[in-house]
PDB file of C-alpha atoms in Angstrom:
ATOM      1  CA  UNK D  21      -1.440 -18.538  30.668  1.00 29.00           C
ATOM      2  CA  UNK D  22      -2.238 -15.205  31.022  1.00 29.00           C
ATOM      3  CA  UNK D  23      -5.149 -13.378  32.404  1.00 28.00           C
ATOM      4  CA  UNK D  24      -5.357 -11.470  29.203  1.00 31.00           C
ATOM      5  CA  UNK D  25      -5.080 -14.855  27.133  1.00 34.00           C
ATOM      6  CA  UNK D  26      -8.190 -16.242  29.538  1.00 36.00           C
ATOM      7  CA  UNK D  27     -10.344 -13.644  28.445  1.00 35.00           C
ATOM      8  CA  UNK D  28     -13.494 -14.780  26.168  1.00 36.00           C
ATOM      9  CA  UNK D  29     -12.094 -18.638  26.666  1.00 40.00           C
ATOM     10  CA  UNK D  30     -14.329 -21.330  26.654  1.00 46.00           C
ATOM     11  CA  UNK D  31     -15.299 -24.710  24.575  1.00 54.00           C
ATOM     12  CA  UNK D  32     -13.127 -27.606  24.526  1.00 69.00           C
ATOM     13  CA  UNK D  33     -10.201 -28.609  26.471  1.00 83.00           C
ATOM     14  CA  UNK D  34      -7.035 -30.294  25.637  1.00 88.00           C
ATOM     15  CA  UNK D  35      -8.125 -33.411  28.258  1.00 88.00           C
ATOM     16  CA  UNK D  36     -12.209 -33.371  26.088  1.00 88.00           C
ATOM     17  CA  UNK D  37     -10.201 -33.567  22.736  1.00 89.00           C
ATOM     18  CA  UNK D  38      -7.616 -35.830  23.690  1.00 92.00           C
ATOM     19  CA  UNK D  39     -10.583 -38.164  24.742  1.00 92.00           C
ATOM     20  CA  UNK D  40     -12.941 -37.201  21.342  1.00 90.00           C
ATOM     21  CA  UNK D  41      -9.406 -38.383  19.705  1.00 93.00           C
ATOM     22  CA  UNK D  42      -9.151 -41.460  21.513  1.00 93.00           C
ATOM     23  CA  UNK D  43     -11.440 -43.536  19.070  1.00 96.00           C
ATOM     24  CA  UNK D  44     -13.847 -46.631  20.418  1.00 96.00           C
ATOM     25  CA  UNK D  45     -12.779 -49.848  18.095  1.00 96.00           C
ATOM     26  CA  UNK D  46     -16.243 -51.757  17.955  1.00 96.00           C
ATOM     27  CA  UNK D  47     -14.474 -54.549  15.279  1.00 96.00           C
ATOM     28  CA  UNK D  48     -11.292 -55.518  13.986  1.00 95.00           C
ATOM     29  CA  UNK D  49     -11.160 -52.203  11.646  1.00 97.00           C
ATOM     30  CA  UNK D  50     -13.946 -50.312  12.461  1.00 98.00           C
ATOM     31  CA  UNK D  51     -13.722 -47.457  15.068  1.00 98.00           C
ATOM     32  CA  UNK D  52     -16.357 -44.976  16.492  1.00 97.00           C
ATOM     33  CA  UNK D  53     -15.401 -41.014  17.309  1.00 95.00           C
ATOM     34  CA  UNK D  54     -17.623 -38.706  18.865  1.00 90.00           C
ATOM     35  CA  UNK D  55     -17.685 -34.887  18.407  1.00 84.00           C
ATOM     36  CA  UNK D  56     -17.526 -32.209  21.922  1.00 77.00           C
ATOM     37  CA  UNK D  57     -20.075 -31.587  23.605  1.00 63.00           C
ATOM     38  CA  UNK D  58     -19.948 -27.484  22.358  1.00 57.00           C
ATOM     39  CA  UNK D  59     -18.401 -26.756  19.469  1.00 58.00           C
ATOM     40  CA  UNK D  60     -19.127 -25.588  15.515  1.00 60.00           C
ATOM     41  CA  UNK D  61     -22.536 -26.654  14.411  1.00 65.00           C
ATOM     42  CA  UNK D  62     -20.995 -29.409  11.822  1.00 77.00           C
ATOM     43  CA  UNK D  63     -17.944 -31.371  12.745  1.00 86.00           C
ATOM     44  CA  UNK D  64     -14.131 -29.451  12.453  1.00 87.00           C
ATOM     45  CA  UNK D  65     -12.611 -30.894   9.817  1.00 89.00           C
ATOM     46  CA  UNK D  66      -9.095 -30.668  11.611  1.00 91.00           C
ATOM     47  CA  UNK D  67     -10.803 -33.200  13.851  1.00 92.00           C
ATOM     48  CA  UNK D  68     -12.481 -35.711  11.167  1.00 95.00           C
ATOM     49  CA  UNK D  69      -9.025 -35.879   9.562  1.00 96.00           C
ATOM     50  CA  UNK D  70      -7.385 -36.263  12.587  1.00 95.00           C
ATOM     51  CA  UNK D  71      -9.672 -39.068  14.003  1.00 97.00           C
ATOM     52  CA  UNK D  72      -9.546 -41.137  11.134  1.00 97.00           C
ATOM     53  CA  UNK D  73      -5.365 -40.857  11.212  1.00 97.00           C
ATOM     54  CA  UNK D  74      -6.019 -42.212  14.616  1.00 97.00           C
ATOM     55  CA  UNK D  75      -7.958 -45.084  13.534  1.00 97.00           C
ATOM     56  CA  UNK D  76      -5.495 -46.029  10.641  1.00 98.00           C
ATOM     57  CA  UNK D  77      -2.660 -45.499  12.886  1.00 97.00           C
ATOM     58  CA  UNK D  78      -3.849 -48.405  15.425  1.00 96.00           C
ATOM     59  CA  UNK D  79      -3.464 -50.954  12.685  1.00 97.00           C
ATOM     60  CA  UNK D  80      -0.008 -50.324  12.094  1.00 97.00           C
ATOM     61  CA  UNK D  81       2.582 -51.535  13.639  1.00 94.00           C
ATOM     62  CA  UNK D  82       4.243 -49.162  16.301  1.00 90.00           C
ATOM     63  CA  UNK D  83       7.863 -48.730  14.524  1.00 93.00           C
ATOM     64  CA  UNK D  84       6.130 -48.015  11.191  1.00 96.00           C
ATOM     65  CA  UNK D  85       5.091 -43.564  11.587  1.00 97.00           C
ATOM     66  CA  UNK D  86       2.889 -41.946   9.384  1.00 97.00           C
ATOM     67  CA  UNK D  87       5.042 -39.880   6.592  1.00 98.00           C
ATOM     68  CA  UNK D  88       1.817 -38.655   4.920  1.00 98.00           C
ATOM     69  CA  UNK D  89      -2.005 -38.524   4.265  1.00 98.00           C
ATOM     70  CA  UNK D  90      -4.699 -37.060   1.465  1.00 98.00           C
ATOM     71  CA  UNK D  91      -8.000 -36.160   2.664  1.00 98.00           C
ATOM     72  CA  UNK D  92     -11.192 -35.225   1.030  1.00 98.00           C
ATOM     73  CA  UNK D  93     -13.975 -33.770   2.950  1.00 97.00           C
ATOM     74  CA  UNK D  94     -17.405 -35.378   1.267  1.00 96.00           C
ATOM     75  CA  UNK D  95     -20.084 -33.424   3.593  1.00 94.00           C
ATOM     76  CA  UNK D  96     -20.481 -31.536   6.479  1.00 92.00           C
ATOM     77  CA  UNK D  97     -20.081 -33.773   9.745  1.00 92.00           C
ATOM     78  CA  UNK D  98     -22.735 -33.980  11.921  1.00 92.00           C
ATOM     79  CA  UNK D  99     -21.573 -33.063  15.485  1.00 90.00           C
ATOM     80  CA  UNK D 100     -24.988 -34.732  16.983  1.00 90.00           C
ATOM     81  CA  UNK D 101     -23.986 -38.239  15.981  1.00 93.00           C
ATOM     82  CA  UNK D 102     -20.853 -40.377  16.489  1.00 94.00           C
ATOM     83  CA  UNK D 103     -18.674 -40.999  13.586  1.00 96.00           C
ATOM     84  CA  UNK D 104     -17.553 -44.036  12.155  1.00 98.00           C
ATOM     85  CA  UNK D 105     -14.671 -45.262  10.893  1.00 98.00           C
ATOM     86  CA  UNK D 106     -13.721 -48.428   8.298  1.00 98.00           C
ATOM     87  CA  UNK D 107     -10.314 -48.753   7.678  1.00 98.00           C
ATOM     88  CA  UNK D 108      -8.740 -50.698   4.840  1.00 98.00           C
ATOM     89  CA  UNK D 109      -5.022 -52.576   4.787  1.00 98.00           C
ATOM     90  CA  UNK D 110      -4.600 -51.741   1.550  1.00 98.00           C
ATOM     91  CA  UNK D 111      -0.946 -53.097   2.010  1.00 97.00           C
ATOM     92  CA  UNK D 112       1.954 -54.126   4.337  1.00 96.00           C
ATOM     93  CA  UNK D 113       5.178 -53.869   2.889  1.00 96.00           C
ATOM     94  CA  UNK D 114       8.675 -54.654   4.082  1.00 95.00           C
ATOM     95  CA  UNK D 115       9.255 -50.877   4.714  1.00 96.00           C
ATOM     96  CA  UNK D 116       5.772 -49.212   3.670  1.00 97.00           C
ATOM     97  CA  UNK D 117       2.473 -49.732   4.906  1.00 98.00           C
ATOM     98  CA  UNK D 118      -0.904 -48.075   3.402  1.00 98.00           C
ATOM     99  CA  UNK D 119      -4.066 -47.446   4.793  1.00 98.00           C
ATOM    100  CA  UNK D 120      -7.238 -46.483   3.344  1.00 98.00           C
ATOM    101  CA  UNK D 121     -10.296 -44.785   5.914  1.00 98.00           C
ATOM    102  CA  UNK D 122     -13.527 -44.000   5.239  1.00 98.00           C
ATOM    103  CA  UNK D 123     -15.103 -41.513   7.805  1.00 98.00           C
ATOM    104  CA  UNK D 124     -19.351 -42.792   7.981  1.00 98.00           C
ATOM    105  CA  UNK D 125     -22.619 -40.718   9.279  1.00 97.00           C
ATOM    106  CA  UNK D 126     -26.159 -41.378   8.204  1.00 96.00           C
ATOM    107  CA  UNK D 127     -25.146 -44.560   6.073  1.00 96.00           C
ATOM    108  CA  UNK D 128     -22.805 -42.029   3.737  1.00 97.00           C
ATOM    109  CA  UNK D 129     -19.307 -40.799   3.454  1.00 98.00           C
ATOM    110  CA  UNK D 130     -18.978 -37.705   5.095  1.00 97.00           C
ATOM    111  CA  UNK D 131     -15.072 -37.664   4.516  1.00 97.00           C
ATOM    112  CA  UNK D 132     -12.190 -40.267   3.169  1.00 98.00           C
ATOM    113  CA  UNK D 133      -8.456 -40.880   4.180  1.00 98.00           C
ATOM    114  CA  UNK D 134      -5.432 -42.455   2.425  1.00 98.00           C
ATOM    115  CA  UNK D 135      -1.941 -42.923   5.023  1.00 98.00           C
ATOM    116  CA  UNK D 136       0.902 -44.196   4.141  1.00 98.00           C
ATOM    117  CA  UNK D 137       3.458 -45.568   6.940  1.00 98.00           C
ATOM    118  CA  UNK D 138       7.306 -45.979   6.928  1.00 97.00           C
ATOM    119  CA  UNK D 139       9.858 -47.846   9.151  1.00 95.00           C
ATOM    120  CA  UNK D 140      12.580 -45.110   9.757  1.00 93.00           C
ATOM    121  CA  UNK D 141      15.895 -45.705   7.844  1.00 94.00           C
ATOM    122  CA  UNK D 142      18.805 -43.254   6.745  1.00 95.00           C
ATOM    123  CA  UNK D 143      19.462 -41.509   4.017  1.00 95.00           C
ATOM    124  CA  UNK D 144      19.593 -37.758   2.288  1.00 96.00           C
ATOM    125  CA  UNK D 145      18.669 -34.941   4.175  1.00 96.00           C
ATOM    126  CA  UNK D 146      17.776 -30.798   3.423  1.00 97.00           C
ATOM    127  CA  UNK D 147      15.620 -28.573   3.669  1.00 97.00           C
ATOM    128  CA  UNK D 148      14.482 -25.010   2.948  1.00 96.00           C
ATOM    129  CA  UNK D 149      15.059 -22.642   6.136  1.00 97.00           C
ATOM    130  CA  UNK D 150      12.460 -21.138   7.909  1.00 97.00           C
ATOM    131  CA  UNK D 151      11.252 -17.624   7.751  1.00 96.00           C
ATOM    132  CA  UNK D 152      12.685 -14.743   9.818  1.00 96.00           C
ATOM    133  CA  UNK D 153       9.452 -14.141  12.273  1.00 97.00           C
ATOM    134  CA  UNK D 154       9.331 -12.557  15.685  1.00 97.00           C
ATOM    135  CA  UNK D 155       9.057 -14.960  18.506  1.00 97.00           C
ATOM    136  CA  UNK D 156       5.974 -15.925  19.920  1.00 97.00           C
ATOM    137  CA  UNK D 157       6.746 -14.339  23.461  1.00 96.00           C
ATOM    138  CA  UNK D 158       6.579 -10.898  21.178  1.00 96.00           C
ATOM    139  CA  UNK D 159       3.062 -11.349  19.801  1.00 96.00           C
ATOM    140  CA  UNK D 160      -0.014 -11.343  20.653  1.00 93.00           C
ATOM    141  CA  UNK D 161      -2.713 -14.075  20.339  1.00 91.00           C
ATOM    142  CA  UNK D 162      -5.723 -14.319  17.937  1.00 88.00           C
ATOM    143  CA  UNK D 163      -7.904 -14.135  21.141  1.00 85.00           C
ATOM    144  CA  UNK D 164      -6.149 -10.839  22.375  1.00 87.00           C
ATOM    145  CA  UNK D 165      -6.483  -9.558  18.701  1.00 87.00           C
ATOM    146  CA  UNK D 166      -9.932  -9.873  18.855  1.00 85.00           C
ATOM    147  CA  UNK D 167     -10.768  -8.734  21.921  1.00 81.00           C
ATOM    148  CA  UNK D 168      -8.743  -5.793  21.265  1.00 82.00           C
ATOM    149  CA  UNK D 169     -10.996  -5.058  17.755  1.00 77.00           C
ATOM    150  CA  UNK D 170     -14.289  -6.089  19.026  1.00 79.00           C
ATOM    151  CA  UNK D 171     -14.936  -6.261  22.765  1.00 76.00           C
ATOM    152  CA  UNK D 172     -14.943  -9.996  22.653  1.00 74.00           C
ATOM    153  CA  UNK D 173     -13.986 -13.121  21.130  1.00 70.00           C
ATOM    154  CA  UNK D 174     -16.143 -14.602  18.800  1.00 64.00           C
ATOM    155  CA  UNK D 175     -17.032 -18.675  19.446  1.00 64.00           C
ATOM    156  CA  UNK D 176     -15.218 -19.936  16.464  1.00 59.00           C
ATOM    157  CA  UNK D 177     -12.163 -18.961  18.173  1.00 63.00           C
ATOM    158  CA  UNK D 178     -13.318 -20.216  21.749  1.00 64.00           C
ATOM    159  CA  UNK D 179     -14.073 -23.926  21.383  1.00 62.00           C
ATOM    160  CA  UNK D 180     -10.506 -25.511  20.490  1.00 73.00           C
ATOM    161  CA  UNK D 181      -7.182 -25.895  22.915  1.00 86.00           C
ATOM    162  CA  UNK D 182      -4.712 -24.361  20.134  1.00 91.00           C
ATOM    163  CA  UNK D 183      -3.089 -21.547  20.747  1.00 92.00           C
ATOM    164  CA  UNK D 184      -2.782 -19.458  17.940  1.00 94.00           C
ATOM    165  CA  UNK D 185      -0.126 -16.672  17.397  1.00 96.00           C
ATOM    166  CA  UNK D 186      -0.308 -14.440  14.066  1.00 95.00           C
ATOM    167  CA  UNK D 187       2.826 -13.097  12.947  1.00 96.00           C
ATOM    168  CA  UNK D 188       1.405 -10.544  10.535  1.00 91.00           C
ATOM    169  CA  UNK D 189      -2.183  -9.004   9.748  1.00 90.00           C
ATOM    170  CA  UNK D 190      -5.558 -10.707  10.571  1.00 89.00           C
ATOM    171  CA  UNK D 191      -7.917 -11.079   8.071  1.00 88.00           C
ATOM    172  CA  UNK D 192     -10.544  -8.975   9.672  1.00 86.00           C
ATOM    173  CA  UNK D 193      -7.436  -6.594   9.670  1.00 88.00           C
ATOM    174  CA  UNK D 194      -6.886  -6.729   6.124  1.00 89.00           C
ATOM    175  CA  UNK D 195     -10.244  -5.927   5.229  1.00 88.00           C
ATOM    176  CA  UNK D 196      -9.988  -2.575   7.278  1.00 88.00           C
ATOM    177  CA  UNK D 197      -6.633  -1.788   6.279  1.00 90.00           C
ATOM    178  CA  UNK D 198      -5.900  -2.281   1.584  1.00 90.00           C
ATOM    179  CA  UNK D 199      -2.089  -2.079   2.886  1.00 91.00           C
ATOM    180  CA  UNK D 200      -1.914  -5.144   5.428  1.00 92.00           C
ATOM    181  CA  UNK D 201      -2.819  -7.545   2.259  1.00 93.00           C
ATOM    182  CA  UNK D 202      -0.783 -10.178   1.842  1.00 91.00           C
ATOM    183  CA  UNK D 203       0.164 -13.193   0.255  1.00 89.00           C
ATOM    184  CA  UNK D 204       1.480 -14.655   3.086  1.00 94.00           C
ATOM    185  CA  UNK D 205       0.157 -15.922   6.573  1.00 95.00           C
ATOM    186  CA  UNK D 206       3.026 -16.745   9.227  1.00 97.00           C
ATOM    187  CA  UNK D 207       1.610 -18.080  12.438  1.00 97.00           C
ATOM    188  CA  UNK D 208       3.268 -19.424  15.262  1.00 98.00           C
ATOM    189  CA  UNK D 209       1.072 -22.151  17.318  1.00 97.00           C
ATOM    190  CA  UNK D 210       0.715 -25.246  20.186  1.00 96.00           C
ATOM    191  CA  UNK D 211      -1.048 -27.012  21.722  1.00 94.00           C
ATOM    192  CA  UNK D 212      -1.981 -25.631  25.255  1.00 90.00           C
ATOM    193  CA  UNK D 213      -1.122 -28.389  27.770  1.00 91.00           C
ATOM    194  CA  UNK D 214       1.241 -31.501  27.738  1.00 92.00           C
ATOM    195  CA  UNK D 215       0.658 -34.203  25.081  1.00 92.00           C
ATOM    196  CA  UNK D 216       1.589 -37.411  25.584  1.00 90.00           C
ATOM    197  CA  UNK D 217       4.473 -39.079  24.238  1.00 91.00           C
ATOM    198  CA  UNK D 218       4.070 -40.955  21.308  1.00 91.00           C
ATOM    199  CA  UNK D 219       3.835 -39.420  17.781  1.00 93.00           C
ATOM    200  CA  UNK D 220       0.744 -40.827  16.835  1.00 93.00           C
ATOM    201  CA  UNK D 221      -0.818 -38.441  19.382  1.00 94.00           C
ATOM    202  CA  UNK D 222       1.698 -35.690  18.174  1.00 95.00           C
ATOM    203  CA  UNK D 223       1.025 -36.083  14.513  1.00 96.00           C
ATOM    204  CA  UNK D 224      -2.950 -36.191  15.271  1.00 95.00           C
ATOM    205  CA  UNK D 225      -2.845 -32.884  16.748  1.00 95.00           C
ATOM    206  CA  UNK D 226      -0.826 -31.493  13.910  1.00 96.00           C
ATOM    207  CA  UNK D 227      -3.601 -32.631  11.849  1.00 96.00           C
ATOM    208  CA  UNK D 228      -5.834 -31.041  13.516  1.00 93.00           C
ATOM    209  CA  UNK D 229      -4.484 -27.616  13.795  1.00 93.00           C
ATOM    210  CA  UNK D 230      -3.448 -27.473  10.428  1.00 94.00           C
ATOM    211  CA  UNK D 231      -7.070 -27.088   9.258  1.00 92.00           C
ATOM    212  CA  UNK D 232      -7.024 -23.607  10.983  1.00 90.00           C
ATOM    213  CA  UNK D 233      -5.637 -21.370   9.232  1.00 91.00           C
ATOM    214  CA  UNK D 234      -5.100 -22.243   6.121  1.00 93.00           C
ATOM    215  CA  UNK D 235      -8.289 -20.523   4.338  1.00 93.00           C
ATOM    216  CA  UNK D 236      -7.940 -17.206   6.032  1.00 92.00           C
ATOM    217  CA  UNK D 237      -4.590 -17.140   4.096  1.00 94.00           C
ATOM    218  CA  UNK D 238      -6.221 -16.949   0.709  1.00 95.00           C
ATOM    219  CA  UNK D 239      -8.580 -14.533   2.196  1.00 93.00           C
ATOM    220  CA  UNK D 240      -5.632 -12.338   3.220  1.00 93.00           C
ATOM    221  CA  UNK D 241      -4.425 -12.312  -0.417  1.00 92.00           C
ATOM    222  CA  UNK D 242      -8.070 -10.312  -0.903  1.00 92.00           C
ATOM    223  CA  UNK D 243      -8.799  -8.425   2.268  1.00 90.00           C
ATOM    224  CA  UNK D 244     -11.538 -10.058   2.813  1.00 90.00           C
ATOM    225  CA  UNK D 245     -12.473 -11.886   6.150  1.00 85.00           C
ATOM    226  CA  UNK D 246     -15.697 -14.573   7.207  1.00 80.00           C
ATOM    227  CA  UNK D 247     -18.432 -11.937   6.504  1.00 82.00           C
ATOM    228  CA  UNK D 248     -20.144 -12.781   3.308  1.00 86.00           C
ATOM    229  CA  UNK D 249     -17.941 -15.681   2.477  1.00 90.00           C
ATOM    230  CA  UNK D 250     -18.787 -18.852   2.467  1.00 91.00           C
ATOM    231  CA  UNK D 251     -16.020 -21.722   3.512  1.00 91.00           C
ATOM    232  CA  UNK D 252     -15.063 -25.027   3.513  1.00 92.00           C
ATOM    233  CA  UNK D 253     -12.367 -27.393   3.104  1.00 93.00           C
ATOM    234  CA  UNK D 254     -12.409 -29.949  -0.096  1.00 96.00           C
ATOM    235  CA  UNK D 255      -8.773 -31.455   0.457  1.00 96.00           C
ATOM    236  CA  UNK D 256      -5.952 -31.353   2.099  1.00 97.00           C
ATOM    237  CA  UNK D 257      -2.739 -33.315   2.147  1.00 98.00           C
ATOM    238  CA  UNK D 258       0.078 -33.725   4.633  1.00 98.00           C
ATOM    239  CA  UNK D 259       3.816 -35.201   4.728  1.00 98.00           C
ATOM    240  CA  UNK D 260       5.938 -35.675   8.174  1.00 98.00           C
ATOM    241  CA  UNK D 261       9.392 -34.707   7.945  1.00 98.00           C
ATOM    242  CA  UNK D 262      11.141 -35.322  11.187  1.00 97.00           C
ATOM    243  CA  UNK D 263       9.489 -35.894  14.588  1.00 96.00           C
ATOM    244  CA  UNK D 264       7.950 -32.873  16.346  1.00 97.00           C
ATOM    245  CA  UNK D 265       6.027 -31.974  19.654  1.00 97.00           C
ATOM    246  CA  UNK D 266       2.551 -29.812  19.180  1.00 96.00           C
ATOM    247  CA  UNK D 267       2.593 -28.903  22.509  1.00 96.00           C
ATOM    248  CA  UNK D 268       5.751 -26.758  22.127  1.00 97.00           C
ATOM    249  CA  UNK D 269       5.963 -23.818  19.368  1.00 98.00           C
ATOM    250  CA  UNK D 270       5.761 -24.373  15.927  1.00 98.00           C
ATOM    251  CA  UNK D 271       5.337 -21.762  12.784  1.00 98.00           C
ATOM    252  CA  UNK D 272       3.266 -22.587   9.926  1.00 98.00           C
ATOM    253  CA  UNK D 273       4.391 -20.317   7.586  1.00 98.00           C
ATOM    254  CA  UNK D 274       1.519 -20.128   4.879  1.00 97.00           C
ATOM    255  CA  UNK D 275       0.944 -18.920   1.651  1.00 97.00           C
ATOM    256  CA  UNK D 276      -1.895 -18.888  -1.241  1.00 96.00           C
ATOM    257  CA  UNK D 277      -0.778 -19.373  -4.591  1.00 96.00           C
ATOM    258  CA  UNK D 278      -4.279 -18.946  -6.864  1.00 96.00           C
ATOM    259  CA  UNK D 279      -7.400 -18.754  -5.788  1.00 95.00           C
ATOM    260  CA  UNK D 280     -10.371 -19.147  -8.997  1.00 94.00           C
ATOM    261  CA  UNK D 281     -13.754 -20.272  -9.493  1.00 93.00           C
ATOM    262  CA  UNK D 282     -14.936 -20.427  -5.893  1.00 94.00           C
ATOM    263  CA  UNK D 283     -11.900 -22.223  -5.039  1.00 96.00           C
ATOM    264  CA  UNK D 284      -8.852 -21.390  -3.280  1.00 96.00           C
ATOM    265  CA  UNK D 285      -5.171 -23.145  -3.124  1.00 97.00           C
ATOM    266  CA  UNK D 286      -3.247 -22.777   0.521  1.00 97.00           C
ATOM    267  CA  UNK D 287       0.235 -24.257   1.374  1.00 97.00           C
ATOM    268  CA  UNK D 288       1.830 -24.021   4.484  1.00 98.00           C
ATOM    269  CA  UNK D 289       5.172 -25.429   6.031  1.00 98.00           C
ATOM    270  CA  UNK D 290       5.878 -26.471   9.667  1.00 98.00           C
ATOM    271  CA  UNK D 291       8.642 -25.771  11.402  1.00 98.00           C
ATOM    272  CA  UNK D 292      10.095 -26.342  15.127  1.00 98.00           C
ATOM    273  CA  UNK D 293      11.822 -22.945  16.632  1.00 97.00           C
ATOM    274  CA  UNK D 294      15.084 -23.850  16.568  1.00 97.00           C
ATOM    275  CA  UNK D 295      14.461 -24.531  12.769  1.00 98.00           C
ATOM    276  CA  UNK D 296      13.189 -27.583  11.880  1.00 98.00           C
ATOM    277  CA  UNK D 297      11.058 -28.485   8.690  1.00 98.00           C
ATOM    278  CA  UNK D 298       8.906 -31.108  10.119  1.00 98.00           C
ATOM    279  CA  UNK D 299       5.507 -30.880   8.025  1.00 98.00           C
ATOM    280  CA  UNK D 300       4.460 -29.567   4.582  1.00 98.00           C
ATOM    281  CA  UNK D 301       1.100 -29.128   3.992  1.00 98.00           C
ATOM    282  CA  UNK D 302      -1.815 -28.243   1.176  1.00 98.00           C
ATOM    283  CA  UNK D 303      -5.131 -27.058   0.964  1.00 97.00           C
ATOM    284  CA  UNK D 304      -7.936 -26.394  -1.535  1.00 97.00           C
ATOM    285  CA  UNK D 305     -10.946 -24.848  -0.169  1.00 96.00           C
ATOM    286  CA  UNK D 306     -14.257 -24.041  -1.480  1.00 96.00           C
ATOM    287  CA  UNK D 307     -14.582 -20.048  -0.938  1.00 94.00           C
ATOM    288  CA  UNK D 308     -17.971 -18.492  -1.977  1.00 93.00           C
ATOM    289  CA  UNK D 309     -18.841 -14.803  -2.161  1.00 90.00           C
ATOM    290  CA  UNK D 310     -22.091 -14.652  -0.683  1.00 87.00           C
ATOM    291  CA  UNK D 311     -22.384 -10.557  -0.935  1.00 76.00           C
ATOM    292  CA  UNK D 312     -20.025  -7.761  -1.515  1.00 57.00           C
ATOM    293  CA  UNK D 313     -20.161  -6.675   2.041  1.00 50.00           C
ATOM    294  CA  UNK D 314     -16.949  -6.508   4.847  1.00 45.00           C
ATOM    295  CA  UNK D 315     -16.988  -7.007   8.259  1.00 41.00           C
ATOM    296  CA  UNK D 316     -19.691  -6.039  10.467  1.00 41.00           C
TER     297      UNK D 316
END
């Protein structure tokens, strides 16, 4: 790390979320998850979705890996409170095997989570190449960015262990600048320290980080960034590809299709540097215009 990259840096580390990610099982398919000590004042969704992938992954068996999931975010998580999960086996197939979690504060649904599972097997293989980006050694980092524009780093940037590498404008960026609009959102990122090394734990971050971004790339599409916008994820849906390490570069090249009636529509795929399409990935969010105002 660089001095430059420690500047403004606080919040979680990769050890706190590792351990916030490492659920409590309390019965046979119930698990409990806690939230960091400092962070957002509801509960990431990047980390709801990827603690409930954590609890349907431990009642799989360990040859069967997750292919994909479909998420809906019910309410805003409570960060003061531990979070439980139920988890349904919906099914256990010869080469398939389906879960079904439901995410619980307060007595109600705060979030819900279908999996499915697969036992690895051969058979037809492609895949759409990745974009032509700058390396990550060449660009800057959302922190830098920020300190650069403002003086400091704002705290929604500060309390997560991702680190985040925009290929092209900023939405905060955009807004300043009509001509940096775009329709697209490239952005190279890892995790920043050594995972272990199963894939459950590889996939989980992947989850996590892919809640991110996503958003600011329909934002981009307007010039518009957080100020007088109101956000929040309503679903989002993942498929693996091939296996993958989050804690070595990986561009999620993203895009926004629509956007309409306080919703947006953000896809993204994954891909390892040397090329690799291992994750697709879509979001609908709810996006509000609160007043007509830019950034302050």
């Amino acid at each position: 790390m660089s001095e430059r990259d420690g500047i403004g840096r606080g919040g979680q580390s990769l050890p706190e979320l590792l351990k916030v990610l490492d659920l409590e099982q309390i019965e046979v398919n119930i698990f409990r998850g806690s939230s960091p000590a400092e962070g957002p004042q509801r509960v990431f969704g990047g980390l709801v979705a990827g603690q409930a992938l954590v609890a349907a992954g431990r009642t799989v068996p360990s040859e069967r890996y997750v292919h994909s999931l479909h998420a809906y975010f019910i309410r805003p998580g409570d960060p003061s409170v531990p979070i439980v999960y139920e988890v349904d086996r919906v099914r256990d197939g010869r080469s398939f095997t389906t879960r079904r979690v439901v995410a619980i504060q307060h007595g109600k649904a705060i979030f819900t989570l279908s999996a499915s599972f697969h036992k690895e097997e051969p058979g037809l293989d492609h895949q759409i190449p990745m974009p032509d980006v700058p390396p990550p050694e060449e660009l800057l980092s959302t922190r830098d960015r920020l300190h650069e524009a403002f003086g400091k780093v704002p705290n929604f940037v500060q309390w997560h262990p991702i680190e985040m590498r925009p290929v092209g404008a900023m939405s905060f960026e955009a807004e300043r600048d009509p001509g940096l609009r775009t329709a697209t959102n490239p952005v190279w990122f890892k995790v920043d320290g050594r995972l272990p090394d199963d894939r459950l734990t590889q996939v989980c971050l992947m989850t996590y980080a892919s809640d991110m971004t996503l958003l600011d790339t329909v934002l981009l599409r307007h010039g518009r960034s957080f100020a007088g916008i109101t956000m929040a994820s309503l679903d989002h849906a993942m498929w693996f590809h091939r296996p993958f390490r989050a804690d070595e570069w990986l561009l999620y090249a993203q895009e926004s299709p629509t956007a309409q009636g306080a919703r947006g529509l953000a896809r993204g795929l994954v891909y390892t540097r040397d090329g690799q399409l291992v994750c697709s990935v879509v979001q609908e969010g709810m996006i509000r215009v609160v007043d007509a105002e830019g950034w302050d």
